[in-house]
Short mmCIF file of C-alpha atoms (C1' of nucleotides) in Angstrom, two decimals:
data_model
loop_
_atom_site.label_atom_id
_atom_site.label_comp_id
_atom_site.label_asym_id
_atom_site.label_seq_id
_atom_site.Cartn_x
_atom_site.Cartn_y
_atom_site.Cartn_z
CA UNK M 1 -42.93 -92.37 -95.68
CA UNK M 2 -42.12 -93.75 -92.25
CA UNK M 3 -44.97 -95.12 -90.18
CA UNK M 4 -43.50 -93.32 -87.18
CA UNK M 5 -41.71 -90.22 -88.39
CA UNK M 6 -38.65 -88.64 -86.97
CA UNK M 7 -38.30 -84.91 -87.34
CA UNK M 8 -35.35 -84.44 -89.62
CA UNK M 9 -33.43 -81.29 -90.32
CA UNK M 10 -33.53 -81.64 -94.08
CA UNK M 11 -35.24 -78.88 -96.07
CA UNK M 12 -38.95 -79.39 -96.45
CA UNK M 13 -40.73 -79.93 -99.71
CA UNK M 14 -43.95 -78.00 -99.44
CA UNK M 15 -47.15 -79.31 -100.90
CA UNK M 16 -49.75 -76.60 -101.41
CA UNK M 17 -52.60 -79.09 -101.34
CA UNK M 18 -51.47 -80.81 -98.20
CA UNK M 19 -53.69 -79.19 -95.62
CA UNK M 20 -56.40 -81.83 -95.53
CA UNK M 21 -56.63 -81.69 -91.77
CA UNK M 22 -56.62 -77.95 -91.33
CA UNK M 23 -60.04 -77.24 -92.69
CA UNK M 24 -61.98 -79.04 -90.01
CA UNK M 25 -61.23 -77.52 -86.61
CA UNK M 26 -64.37 -78.89 -85.02
CA UNK M 27 -63.67 -82.44 -86.17
CA UNK M 28 -60.10 -82.33 -84.98
CA UNK M 29 -61.21 -80.88 -81.68
CA UNK M 30 -63.72 -83.62 -81.05
CA UNK M 31 -61.31 -86.50 -81.54
CA UNK M 32 -58.62 -84.83 -79.42
CA UNK M 33 -61.05 -84.19 -76.58
CA UNK M 34 -62.40 -87.74 -76.79
CA UNK M 35 -58.84 -89.04 -76.64
CA UNK M 36 -58.14 -86.80 -73.67
CA UNK M 37 -61.11 -88.21 -71.77
CA UNK M 38 -59.34 -91.57 -71.76
CA UNK M 39 -55.68 -90.60 -71.58
CA UNK M 40 -55.50 -87.52 -69.36
CA UNK M 41 -52.76 -87.77 -66.78
CA UNK M 42 -53.83 -87.63 -63.16
CA UNK M 43 -51.80 -84.52 -62.34
CA UNK M 44 -52.07 -83.08 -58.83
CA UNK M 45 -53.08 -79.60 -60.04
CA UNK M 46 -55.98 -81.20 -61.92
CA UNK M 47 -57.48 -82.75 -58.77
CA UNK M 48 -61.03 -81.74 -57.88
CA UNK M 49 -59.83 -79.99 -54.73
CA UNK M 50 -57.38 -77.78 -56.60
CA UNK M 51 -57.38 -74.05 -55.94
CA UNK M 52 -56.82 -71.21 -58.40
CA UNK M 53 -53.61 -70.37 -56.56
CA UNK M 54 -52.45 -73.97 -56.83
CA UNK M 55 -53.07 -73.87 -60.56
CA UNK M 56 -51.16 -70.60 -60.89
CA UNK M 57 -48.22 -72.02 -58.92
CA UNK M 58 -48.16 -75.09 -61.15
CA UNK M 59 -48.18 -72.97 -64.29
CA UNK M 60 -45.26 -70.85 -63.14
CA UNK M 61 -43.29 -73.95 -62.20
CA UNK M 62 -44.12 -75.53 -65.55
CA UNK M 63 -43.04 -72.50 -67.54
CA UNK M 64 -39.68 -74.04 -68.20
CA UNK M 65 -39.58 -77.28 -66.21
CA UNK M 66 -41.06 -80.65 -67.21
CA UNK M 67 -44.05 -82.18 -65.43
CA UNK M 68 -42.13 -85.04 -63.85
CA UNK M 69 -39.88 -82.63 -61.98
CA UNK M 70 -42.60 -80.17 -61.06
CA UNK M 71 -45.07 -82.62 -59.53
CA UNK M 72 -43.22 -83.44 -56.28
CA UNK M 73 -42.01 -79.85 -55.88
CA UNK M 74 -45.53 -78.53 -56.35
CA UNK M 75 -46.91 -80.88 -53.69
CA UNK M 76 -44.31 -79.87 -51.12
CA UNK M 77 -44.73 -76.21 -52.00
CA UNK M 78 -48.51 -76.19 -51.67
CA UNK M 79 -48.35 -78.10 -48.41
CA UNK M 80 -46.01 -75.49 -47.00
CA UNK M 81 -47.64 -72.38 -48.50
CA UNK M 82 -51.25 -73.20 -49.42
CA UNK M 83 -52.38 -69.64 -50.11
CA UNK M 84 -50.98 -66.43 -51.62
CA UNK M 85 -50.91 -64.92 -48.13
CA UNK M 86 -48.75 -67.79 -46.89
CA UNK M 87 -46.19 -67.34 -49.64
CA UNK M 88 -46.29 -63.56 -49.37
CA UNK M 89 -45.28 -63.82 -45.71
CA UNK M 90 -42.54 -66.42 -46.23
CA UNK M 91 -38.83 -65.81 -46.03
CA UNK M 92 -37.42 -65.35 -49.52
CA UNK M 93 -34.48 -67.55 -48.56
CA UNK M 94 -36.92 -70.34 -47.71
CA UNK M 95 -38.72 -69.76 -51.00
CA UNK M 96 -35.49 -70.04 -52.99
CA UNK M 97 -34.47 -73.18 -51.09
CA UNK M 98 -37.86 -74.76 -51.71
CA UNK M 99 -37.54 -73.89 -55.39
CA UNK M 100 -34.37 -75.96 -55.24
CA UNK M 101 -33.25 -77.01 -58.72
CA UNK M 102 -36.40 -76.27 -60.69
CA UNK M 103 -34.30 -73.80 -62.66
CA UNK M 104 -34.53 -70.11 -63.45
CA UNK M 105 -34.74 -69.01 -59.78
CA UNK M 106 -36.00 -65.59 -60.82
CA UNK M 107 -39.30 -67.39 -61.37
CA UNK M 108 -39.40 -68.12 -57.63
CA UNK M 109 -38.88 -64.45 -56.82
CA UNK M 110 -41.62 -63.46 -59.25
CA UNK M 111 -43.95 -66.06 -57.79
CA UNK M 112 -43.52 -64.57 -54.33
CA UNK M 113 -44.00 -61.08 -55.79
CA UNK M 114 -47.09 -62.44 -57.50
CA UNK M 115 -48.43 -63.75 -54.19
CA UNK M 116 -47.92 -60.34 -52.62
CA UNK M 117 -49.67 -58.65 -55.53
CA UNK M 118 -52.60 -61.04 -55.23
CA UNK M 119 -52.87 -60.21 -51.54
CA UNK M 120 -52.54 -56.46 -52.04
CA UNK M 121 -54.59 -56.00 -55.19
CA UNK M 122 -57.14 -58.79 -54.96
CA UNK M 123 -57.64 -59.55 -51.30
CA UNK M 124 -55.71 -62.79 -51.54
CA UNK M 125 -57.92 -64.24 -54.28
CA UNK M 126 -56.48 -65.03 -57.72
CA UNK M 127 -58.36 -62.89 -60.26
CA UNK M 128 -60.12 -64.49 -63.22
CA UNK M 129 -59.86 -61.36 -65.34
CA UNK M 130 -57.28 -61.60 -68.09
CA UNK M 131 -55.94 -58.07 -67.72
CA UNK M 132 -55.61 -58.48 -63.96
CA UNK M 133 -53.80 -61.79 -64.43
CA UNK M 134 -51.42 -60.32 -67.01
CA UNK M 135 -50.55 -57.53 -64.60
CA UNK M 136 -49.23 -60.03 -62.05
CA UNK M 137 -45.46 -60.59 -61.86
CA UNK M 138 -44.33 -63.66 -63.79
CA UNK M 139 -47.65 -64.02 -65.58
CA UNK M 140 -47.53 -63.63 -69.35
CA UNK M 141 -49.99 -64.44 -72.09
CA UNK M 142 -49.68 -68.20 -71.75
CA UNK M 143 -49.98 -68.35 -67.96
CA UNK M 144 -52.90 -65.91 -67.88
CA UNK M 145 -54.79 -68.00 -70.42
CA UNK M 146 -53.94 -71.25 -68.64
CA UNK M 147 -55.12 -69.98 -65.26
CA UNK M 148 -58.37 -68.76 -66.76
CA UNK M 149 -58.98 -72.14 -68.38
CA UNK M 150 -57.70 -74.58 -65.77
CA UNK M 151 -58.51 -72.73 -62.57
CA UNK M 152 -61.76 -71.04 -63.55
CA UNK M 153 -63.03 -73.05 -66.51
CA UNK M 154 -63.17 -69.92 -68.62
CA UNK M 155 -62.65 -69.59 -72.35
CA UNK M 156 -59.17 -68.49 -73.37
CA UNK M 157 -56.63 -69.12 -76.11
CA UNK M 158 -54.04 -71.36 -74.48
CA UNK M 159 -51.08 -71.51 -76.84
CA UNK M 160 -48.00 -73.15 -75.41
CA UNK M 161 -45.21 -75.07 -77.10
CA UNK M 162 -47.34 -78.23 -77.18
CA UNK M 163 -50.40 -76.65 -78.73
CA UNK M 164 -48.23 -74.78 -81.20
CA UNK M 165 -46.71 -78.05 -82.35
CA UNK M 166 -50.03 -79.90 -82.57
CA UNK M 167 -51.57 -77.15 -84.70
CA UNK M 168 -48.44 -76.74 -86.82
CA UNK M 169 -48.67 -80.39 -87.76
CA UNK M 170 -52.36 -81.23 -87.81
CA UNK M 171 -53.57 -77.95 -89.30
CA UNK M 172 -50.64 -76.35 -91.10
CA UNK M 173 -48.85 -79.49 -92.23
CA UNK M 174 -45.42 -78.45 -91.01
CA UNK M 175 -43.01 -80.46 -88.88
CA UNK M 176 -42.63 -77.80 -86.21
CA UNK M 177 -43.90 -74.29 -85.51
CA UNK M 178 -41.77 -71.24 -86.28
CA UNK M 179 -39.06 -70.40 -83.74
CA UNK M 180 -41.11 -67.44 -82.51
CA UNK M 181 -44.86 -67.26 -82.14
CA UNK M 182 -46.56 -65.44 -85.00
CA UNK M 183 -49.75 -63.43 -85.26
CA UNK M 184 -51.11 -65.83 -87.86
CA UNK M 185 -50.49 -68.69 -85.48
CA UNK M 186 -52.50 -67.04 -82.73
CA UNK M 187 -55.32 -66.39 -85.16
CA UNK M 188 -55.33 -70.02 -86.22
CA UNK M 189 -55.30 -71.17 -82.59
CA UNK M 190 -58.22 -68.87 -81.88
CA UNK M 191 -60.25 -70.61 -84.61
CA UNK M 192 -59.93 -73.89 -82.73
CA UNK M 193 -61.22 -72.61 -79.39
CA UNK M 194 -64.92 -73.39 -78.85
CA UNK M 195 -67.24 -70.58 -77.83
CA UNK M 196 -68.42 -72.36 -74.72
CA UNK M 197 -66.35 -71.82 -71.57
CA UNK M 198 -66.21 -75.44 -70.43
CA UNK M 199 -65.57 -76.79 -73.92
CA UNK M 200 -62.80 -74.24 -74.47
CA UNK M 201 -61.11 -75.21 -71.21
CA UNK M 202 -61.33 -78.89 -72.12
CA UNK M 203 -59.85 -78.25 -75.58
CA UNK M 204 -56.98 -76.36 -73.99
CA UNK M 205 -56.12 -79.23 -71.68
CA UNK M 206 -56.63 -81.86 -74.37
CA UNK M 207 -54.50 -80.17 -77.03
CA UNK M 208 -51.69 -79.61 -74.57
CA UNK M 209 -51.86 -83.22 -73.43
CA UNK M 210 -51.75 -84.54 -76.99
CA UNK M 211 -48.62 -82.50 -77.65
CA UNK M 212 -47.01 -83.67 -74.43
CA UNK M 213 -47.79 -87.38 -74.77
CA UNK M 214 -48.25 -88.19 -78.48
CA UNK M 215 -47.40 -85.31 -80.80
CA UNK M 216 -43.97 -84.88 -79.27
CA UNK M 217 -41.21 -82.83 -80.82
CA UNK M 218 -38.57 -85.40 -81.64
CA UNK M 219 -40.30 -88.73 -82.15
CA UNK M 220 -44.07 -88.32 -82.40
CA UNK M 221 -46.14 -91.45 -81.80
CA UNK M 222 -48.34 -91.10 -84.84
CA UNK M 223 -49.43 -94.72 -84.63
CA UNK M 224 -51.19 -93.85 -81.38
CA UNK M 225 -52.54 -90.48 -82.49
CA UNK M 226 -56.30 -89.90 -82.57
CA UNK M 227 -56.06 -87.33 -85.38
CA UNK M 228 -53.69 -89.33 -87.53
CA UNK M 229 -56.14 -89.60 -90.41
CA UNK M 230 -56.79 -85.85 -90.40
CA UNK M 231 -53.23 -84.70 -89.89
CA UNK M 232 -51.98 -82.34 -92.58
CA UNK M 233 -48.36 -83.11 -91.77
CA UNK M 234 -48.91 -86.83 -92.26
CA UNK M 235 -50.92 -86.21 -95.44
CA UNK M 236 -48.02 -84.20 -96.81
CA UNK M 237 -45.61 -87.07 -96.24
CA UNK M 238 -43.95 -85.74 -93.07
CA UNK M 239 -41.92 -82.93 -94.62
CA UNK M 240 -38.84 -81.88 -92.64
CA UNK M 241 -38.46 -78.85 -90.44
CA UNK M 242 -38.33 -75.79 -92.68
CA UNK M 243 -36.96 -73.67 -89.82
CA UNK M 244 -34.15 -76.04 -88.94
CA UNK M 245 -31.43 -73.71 -90.14
CA UNK M 246 -32.66 -70.88 -87.92
CA UNK M 247 -33.04 -72.84 -84.72
CA UNK M 248 -30.13 -72.29 -82.46
CA UNK M 249 -29.20 -74.72 -79.76
CA UNK M 250 -28.73 -73.09 -76.43
CA UNK M 251 -25.24 -73.74 -75.18
CA UNK M 252 -24.93 -74.76 -71.59
CA UNK M 253 -21.39 -75.68 -70.61
CA UNK M 254 -19.43 -72.59 -69.69
CA UNK M 255 -22.34 -70.19 -69.91
CA UNK M 256 -23.39 -67.63 -67.35
CA UNK M 257 -26.39 -69.77 -66.59
CA UNK M 258 -24.15 -72.59 -65.42
CA UNK M 259 -22.09 -70.23 -63.28
CA UNK M 260 -25.20 -68.68 -61.75
CA UNK M 261 -26.55 -72.13 -61.04
CA UNK M 262 -23.44 -73.12 -59.17
CA UNK M 263 -23.44 -69.98 -57.06
CA UNK M 264 -27.12 -70.37 -56.23
CA UNK M 265 -26.59 -74.01 -55.29
CA UNK M 266 -23.81 -72.93 -52.97
CA UNK M 267 -25.97 -70.30 -51.28
CA UNK M 268 -28.98 -72.61 -51.04
CA UNK M 269 -27.04 -75.37 -49.34
CA UNK M 270 -25.12 -73.13 -46.96
CA UNK M 271 -26.16 -73.00 -43.31
CA UNK M 272 -24.91 -69.44 -42.91
CA UNK M 273 -23.23 -66.60 -44.84
CA UNK M 274 -20.80 -67.88 -47.48
CA UNK M 275 -17.34 -66.28 -47.47
CA UNK M 276 -15.93 -64.81 -50.68
CA UNK M 277 -13.31 -67.53 -51.08
CA UNK M 278 -16.00 -70.20 -51.13
CA UNK M 279 -17.83 -68.36 -53.90
CA UNK M 280 -14.55 -67.96 -55.78
CA UNK M 281 -14.06 -71.73 -55.67
CA UNK M 282 -17.14 -72.57 -57.73
CA UNK M 283 -15.82 -71.16 -61.03
CA UNK M 284 -12.25 -70.63 -62.26
CA UNK M 285 -12.81 -67.66 -64.59
CA UNK M 286 -12.74 -64.70 -62.18
CA UNK M 287 -14.13 -62.20 -64.66
CA UNK M 288 -17.12 -64.29 -65.60
CA UNK M 289 -17.67 -65.33 -62.01
CA UNK M 290 -17.69 -61.78 -60.69
CA UNK M 291 -20.00 -60.64 -63.43
CA UNK M 292 -22.43 -63.43 -62.62
CA UNK M 293 -22.35 -62.75 -58.88
CA UNK M 294 -23.03 -59.08 -59.56
CA UNK M 295 -25.99 -60.07 -61.73
CA UNK M 296 -27.36 -62.34 -59.00
CA UNK M 297 -27.15 -59.48 -56.50
CA UNK M 298 -28.83 -57.14 -58.98
CA UNK M 299 -31.56 -59.72 -59.58
CA UNK M 300 -32.27 -59.93 -55.87
CA UNK M 301 -31.22 -63.55 -55.70
CA UNK M 302 -28.15 -62.94 -53.54
CA UNK M 303 -27.12 -60.42 -50.90
CA UNK M 304 -23.52 -59.32 -50.32
CA UNK M 305 -22.23 -58.20 -46.96
CA UNK M 306 -19.01 -56.18 -47.36
CA UNK M 307 -15.90 -57.50 -45.61
CA UNK M 308 -13.62 -55.77 -43.18
CA UNK M 309 -9.99 -56.55 -43.77
CA UNK M 310 -8.20 -59.73 -44.79
CA UNK M 311 -9.46 -61.68 -41.80
CA UNK M 312 -13.09 -60.79 -42.50
CA UNK M 313 -13.92 -61.32 -46.18
CA UNK M 314 -17.15 -60.29 -47.84
CA UNK M 315 -19.93 -62.83 -47.45
CA UNK M 316 -22.96 -63.79 -49.52
CA UNK M 317 -26.34 -65.21 -48.58
CA UNK M 318 -29.85 -65.64 -49.90
CA UNK M 319 -32.18 -62.65 -49.38
CA UNK M 320 -34.33 -62.75 -46.26
"C1'" DA F 1 -37.08 -58.80 -82.53
"C1'" DA F 2 -33.53 -60.74 -79.80
"C1'" DA F 3 -31.00 -61.85 -75.60
"C1'" DC F 4 -31.14 -63.71 -71.25
"C1'" DC F 5 -32.26 -67.05 -67.80
"C1'" DG F 6 -31.29 -73.73 -65.09
"C1'" DG F 7 -31.35 -78.20 -64.91
"C1'" DG F 8 -32.32 -82.88 -65.74
"C1'" DG F 9 -33.50 -86.73 -68.58
"C1'" DA F 10 -34.38 -88.90 -73.11
"C1'" DG F 11 -32.53 -90.45 -77.25
"C1'" DC L 1 -22.96 -86.29 -77.22
"C1'" DT L 2 -27.47 -83.21 -78.67
"C1'" DC L 3 -31.94 -81.81 -77.99
"C1'" DC L 4 -36.07 -81.06 -75.46
"C1'" DC L 5 -39.11 -78.96 -72.04
"C1'" DA L 6 -47.13 -76.19 -69.60
"C1'" DG L 7 -42.41 -68.81 -70.92
"C1'" DG L 8 -41.56 -64.14 -69.10
"C1'" DT L 9 -38.87 -60.04 -68.81
"C1'" DT L 10 -35.81 -56.81 -70.43
"C1'" DT L 11 -33.38 -54.22 -73.92
#
DNA sequence: AAACCGGGGAG
DNA sequence: CTCCCAGGTTT
């Protein structure tokens, strides 16, 4: 077996007796938390002066964007709109421009909707109740659990892609978790969460950090891993990814997402309304382009102003 | 359950 | 080049 494994796509050979690390949640927890105490990154949303709203903003930004790209954007964002009330009152066009190229701009719209909901439903204070958090726009099971843990120090089951991978390997002995989250997986994750609020919050941060820094997807750094000796995946001889055949790679070139991104970039960078011919220039396939522009309008990310004759074409802009 | 939604950087 | 990333919403 390799000292530092690479996740291969070959079929896995399963060993029924391999789960030597999965039977000791408390032991695994302790070494991960101890490792975290020494290796935690000094992220801005972990600073002592953080606010619940700042944590929520960071979680929404991090939903599909890596830490290194979120950090500077988060700082600028929180400086400009420190509270939910500030963001609720902002121009949506400014919000979308500040979101810049973080990706999935609908997240920016939902974040502003979330700010408005926090103001209207909760007096401008982020709730610590799970049901109230889940009811906020853009907040799903992961983000609700993360806000409870990282903003309020409350117990919750934080199960993101990193934690899923750590538990899949250390506890279940598989190379990677299933493509979609399973009920059994949530139950297993629950077994690892300490009863105590503070300990649960620390485990959440520590397990995520281990997945982000050591137990990475492609080339895990097992030689630097604190749970190496208790890892079921390592004990089983690093079997390959049993779900490899069912994982589909998301295409990018030529997709609607690329077209939408180009149109949004055009509208973001424009100083005023963008004439139809400028929009037409960003993508050659008229059918796909028009469909994407319609979708952006329907999503509330773009606004069309009808034209008036050949000399006055329709124009597009960001929503106010 | 599955489709849809951005963009950049690592390998 | 391919693959990855602190998910949520909609159908």
